Amino acid sequence: MKNNSEGLEVIDDFLPKDVANYLERLYVREKEWERIDQVRESHYQHVFKNDSDYFPKEDEHYLAKFNRSRRLEVKIAHVFKKYFEPKLIEFSQKKLLEFDTRCYKLDHEDFYRTHVDDYAGTVGCVYYLTKRWCWDWGGILHIGERDDELTSIFPKFNRIVIHDMKKFRFNHFISPVTNYAKQSRYSIVSFNK
């Protein structure tokens, strides 16, 4: 796995256990989720354009299916400010002025097709909140580091993945959550400038 000097860092046990448990409980109890079913017909022609034979071509559509809770984003703001913002600033080695934080939930058949996030900010992160997950339930972050080779990052509870979107621009996708997954896949995602 790449480290901070290469633009990507994975940190396990990121938050104190009581804080991680608090966030997980908020997610489990949350009832107001907005269903998002994205179709971006021309994104592979410009925003997500790539030259690889192994990723989507210009005639394909970017698709994503997931749930978002804006109410939960307000509830977690104090935790994000206290724990996440200092780490993201330290990682980026520059002052970040804007933090766009999102609370997501993936259920059966939810996914994100191949994309890059460098248009959304300079430093991004994904933090995982589901306590029990299995590899074959899907919902795995796959990073295309080379044309025909992927690195897969498991959505382990209390794990954060931080990346410098300018230094390490990579195609990535989230595999579909299977119909036999026994729970939802929870995450906090942020794009920061």
Short mmCIF file of C-alpha atoms in Angstrom, two decimals:
data_model
loop_
_atom_site.label_atom_id
_atom_site.label_comp_id
_atom_site.label_asym_id
_atom_site.label_seq_id
_atom_site.Cartn_x
_atom_site.Cartn_y
_atom_site.Cartn_z
CA MET A 1 0.00 0.00 0.00
CA LYS A 2 1.22 3.48 -0.75
CA ASN A 3 2.22 5.74 2.09
CA ASN A 4 1.87 9.47 2.63
CA SER A 5 4.96 10.32 0.58
CA GLU A 6 3.25 8.73 -2.44
CA GLY A 7 -0.10 10.41 -1.83
CA LEU A 8 -2.15 7.66 -0.17
CA GLU A 9 -2.33 6.56 3.45
CA VAL A 10 -4.42 3.91 5.22
CA ILE A 11 -4.76 4.21 8.99
CA ASP A 12 -6.46 1.59 11.15
CA ASP A 13 -8.01 2.43 14.54
CA PHE A 14 -8.12 6.08 13.50
CA LEU A 15 -10.54 7.35 16.15
CA PRO A 16 -10.64 6.56 19.86
CA LYS A 17 -12.84 3.48 20.26
CA ASP A 18 -15.62 5.33 22.12
CA VAL A 19 -15.83 7.97 19.37
CA ALA A 20 -15.90 5.36 16.59
CA ASN A 21 -18.65 3.47 18.45
CA TYR A 22 -20.62 6.71 18.91
CA LEU A 23 -20.51 7.42 15.15
CA GLU A 24 -21.50 3.86 14.29
CA ARG A 25 -24.53 4.08 16.60
CA LEU A 26 -25.59 7.33 14.91
CA TYR A 27 -25.48 5.63 11.51
CA VAL A 28 -27.41 2.54 12.64
CA ARG A 29 -30.15 4.72 14.17
CA GLU A 30 -30.40 7.18 11.27
CA LYS A 31 -33.72 6.94 9.41
CA GLU A 32 -33.48 9.87 6.96
CA TRP A 33 -31.49 8.65 3.97
CA GLU A 34 -31.78 10.26 0.55
CA ARG A 35 -31.61 7.72 -2.29
CA ILE A 36 -29.17 8.78 -5.00
CA ASP A 37 -29.12 7.09 -8.39
CA GLN A 38 -26.57 8.93 -10.53
CA VAL A 39 -26.29 8.69 -14.30
CA ARG A 40 -23.66 10.91 -15.92
CA GLU A 41 -23.79 10.23 -19.64
CA SER A 42 -20.65 12.04 -20.77
CA HIS A 43 -18.32 11.93 -17.76
CA TYR A 44 -16.00 9.39 -19.40
CA GLN A 45 -15.53 11.87 -22.26
CA HIS A 46 -13.97 14.54 -20.04
CA VAL A 47 -14.14 14.44 -16.19
CA PHE A 48 -13.22 10.74 -15.81
CA LYS A 49 -11.48 10.29 -19.17
CA ASN A 50 -8.62 7.78 -19.18
CA ASP A 51 -6.47 5.96 -21.69
CA SER A 52 -6.58 2.52 -20.11
CA ASP A 53 -7.97 -0.48 -21.97
CA TYR A 54 -9.24 -1.78 -18.62
CA PHE A 55 -11.48 1.09 -17.50
CA PRO A 56 -14.66 2.56 -19.03
CA LYS A 57 -14.49 4.20 -22.44
CA GLU A 58 -15.97 7.48 -23.69
CA ASP A 59 -19.20 5.83 -24.91
CA GLU A 60 -20.09 4.51 -21.42
CA HIS A 61 -22.05 6.22 -18.66
CA TYR A 62 -20.81 6.87 -15.16
CA LEU A 63 -23.27 5.31 -12.69
CA ALA A 64 -23.54 5.26 -8.92
CA LYS A 65 -26.22 4.11 -6.48
CA PHE A 66 -26.03 4.97 -2.79
CA ASN A 67 -27.75 6.73 0.11
CA ARG A 68 -26.82 10.02 1.76
CA SER A 69 -27.92 11.55 5.07
CA ARG A 70 -27.53 15.31 5.24
CA ARG A 71 -29.02 15.30 8.74
CA LEU A 72 -26.28 12.93 9.90
CA GLU A 73 -23.64 15.21 8.34
CA VAL A 74 -24.75 17.96 10.74
CA LYS A 75 -24.71 15.56 13.70
CA ILE A 76 -21.12 14.43 13.07
CA ALA A 77 -19.66 17.87 12.25
CA HIS A 78 -18.08 18.34 15.71
CA VAL A 79 -16.31 14.97 15.48
CA PHE A 80 -15.09 15.71 11.97
CA LYS A 81 -13.72 19.09 13.05
CA LYS A 82 -11.93 17.70 16.12
CA TYR A 83 -10.39 14.53 14.65
CA PHE A 84 -10.52 14.55 10.86
CA GLU A 85 -9.62 18.13 9.96
CA PRO A 86 -6.27 18.18 11.85
CA LYS A 87 -5.24 14.85 10.26
CA LEU A 88 -6.20 15.99 6.77
CA ILE A 89 -4.26 19.25 7.21
CA GLU A 90 -1.24 17.33 8.53
CA PHE A 91 -1.45 14.91 5.59
CA SER A 92 -1.76 17.66 2.98
CA GLN A 93 0.99 19.80 4.54
CA LYS A 94 -1.00 22.90 3.62
CA LYS A 95 -3.89 24.88 5.01
CA LEU A 96 -7.22 23.50 3.91
CA LEU A 97 -10.05 26.03 3.94
CA GLU A 98 -13.07 24.01 2.79
CA PHE A 99 -14.29 20.65 4.08
CA ASP A 100 -17.12 18.93 2.20
CA THR A 101 -18.23 16.04 4.40
CA ARG A 102 -20.79 13.42 3.38
CA CYS A 103 -22.43 10.52 5.22
CA TYR A 104 -23.07 7.57 2.92
CA LYS A 105 -24.73 4.19 3.20
CA LEU A 106 -24.51 1.41 0.64
CA ASP A 107 -27.17 -1.30 0.61
CA HIS A 108 -27.80 -4.27 -1.66
CA GLU A 109 -26.75 -3.60 -5.27
CA ASP A 110 -25.30 -0.14 -4.46
CA PHE A 111 -21.98 0.76 -6.11
CA TYR A 112 -19.83 3.47 -7.72
CA ARG A 113 -18.40 2.95 -11.21
CA THR A 114 -14.83 3.94 -12.01
CA HIS A 115 -14.07 7.59 -11.32
CA VAL A 116 -11.46 10.03 -10.02
CA ASP A 117 -12.04 12.66 -7.35
CA ASP A 118 -9.43 15.30 -8.20
CA TYR A 119 -12.09 17.67 -9.54
CA ALA A 120 -13.69 17.79 -6.04
CA GLY A 121 -10.71 18.93 -3.99
CA THR A 122 -7.04 18.46 -3.20
CA VAL A 123 -7.24 15.98 -0.31
CA GLY A 124 -9.94 13.38 0.21
CA CYS A 125 -10.76 10.67 2.67
CA VAL A 126 -13.10 7.79 3.28
CA TYR A 127 -13.71 6.51 6.80
CA TYR A 128 -15.45 3.17 7.43
CA LEU A 129 -18.04 2.63 10.14
CA THR A 130 -19.55 -0.84 9.61
CA LYS A 131 -18.47 -3.12 12.45
CA ARG A 132 -18.69 -6.44 10.62
CA TRP A 133 -18.05 -6.87 6.92
CA CYS A 134 -16.98 -9.78 4.69
CA TRP A 135 -14.84 -9.59 1.57
CA ASP A 136 -17.46 -11.31 -0.57
CA TRP A 137 -20.23 -8.90 0.44
CA GLY A 138 -18.83 -6.40 -2.08
CA GLY A 139 -18.55 -2.71 -1.28
CA ILE A 140 -14.77 -2.95 -1.67
CA LEU A 141 -12.71 0.06 -2.76
CA HIS A 142 -10.63 -0.95 -5.80
CA ILE A 143 -7.80 1.33 -6.92
CA GLY A 144 -6.32 1.03 -10.41
CA GLU A 145 -2.68 1.77 -9.76
CA ARG A 146 -1.57 0.25 -13.07
CA ASP A 147 -3.59 -0.59 -16.17
CA ASP A 148 -4.11 -4.27 -15.38
CA GLU A 149 -3.60 -4.32 -11.61
CA LEU A 150 -5.88 -3.30 -8.76
CA THR A 151 -5.27 -2.67 -5.09
CA SER A 152 -8.31 -3.49 -2.97
CA ILE A 153 -9.01 -1.79 0.35
CA PHE A 154 -11.37 -3.54 2.75
CA PRO A 155 -14.00 -1.34 4.51
CA LYS A 156 -12.75 -2.22 7.98
CA PHE A 157 -14.37 -0.54 10.99
CA ASN A 158 -12.51 2.58 12.19
CA ARG A 159 -10.19 2.62 9.13
CA ILE A 160 -9.51 5.82 7.23
CA VAL A 161 -8.09 6.10 3.72
CA ILE A 162 -6.61 9.52 2.95
CA HIS A 163 -5.34 10.56 -0.45
CA ASP A 164 -3.79 13.58 -2.07
CA MET A 165 -5.93 13.89 -5.19
CA LYS A 166 -3.35 15.97 -7.04
CA LYS A 167 -0.31 13.84 -6.20
CA PHE A 168 -1.99 10.45 -6.57
CA ARG A 169 -4.71 10.68 -9.25
CA PHE A 170 -6.16 7.21 -9.58
CA ASN A 171 -9.12 5.47 -11.14
CA HIS A 172 -11.14 3.76 -8.44
CA PHE A 173 -14.53 2.13 -7.96
CA ILE A 174 -16.64 0.47 -5.28
CA SER A 175 -17.84 -3.00 -6.18
CA PRO A 176 -21.59 -3.67 -5.86
CA VAL A 177 -22.85 -4.72 -2.44
CA THR A 178 -24.22 -8.24 -2.76
CA ASN A 179 -27.78 -9.28 -1.99
CA TYR A 180 -26.52 -11.53 0.80
CA ALA A 181 -24.62 -8.80 2.68
CA LYS A 182 -26.06 -8.88 6.19
CA GLN A 183 -25.84 -5.16 6.86
CA SER A 184 -25.31 -1.77 5.27
CA ARG A 185 -21.86 -0.39 4.45
CA TYR A 186 -21.42 2.94 6.25
CA SER A 187 -18.81 5.58 5.46
CA ILE A 188 -17.87 9.21 5.90
CA VAL A 189 -16.43 10.70 2.71
CA SER A 190 -14.89 14.13 2.45
CA PHE A 191 -13.44 16.31 -0.30
CA ASN A 192 -11.28 19.14 0.94
CA LYS A 193 -9.63 22.24 -0.53
#
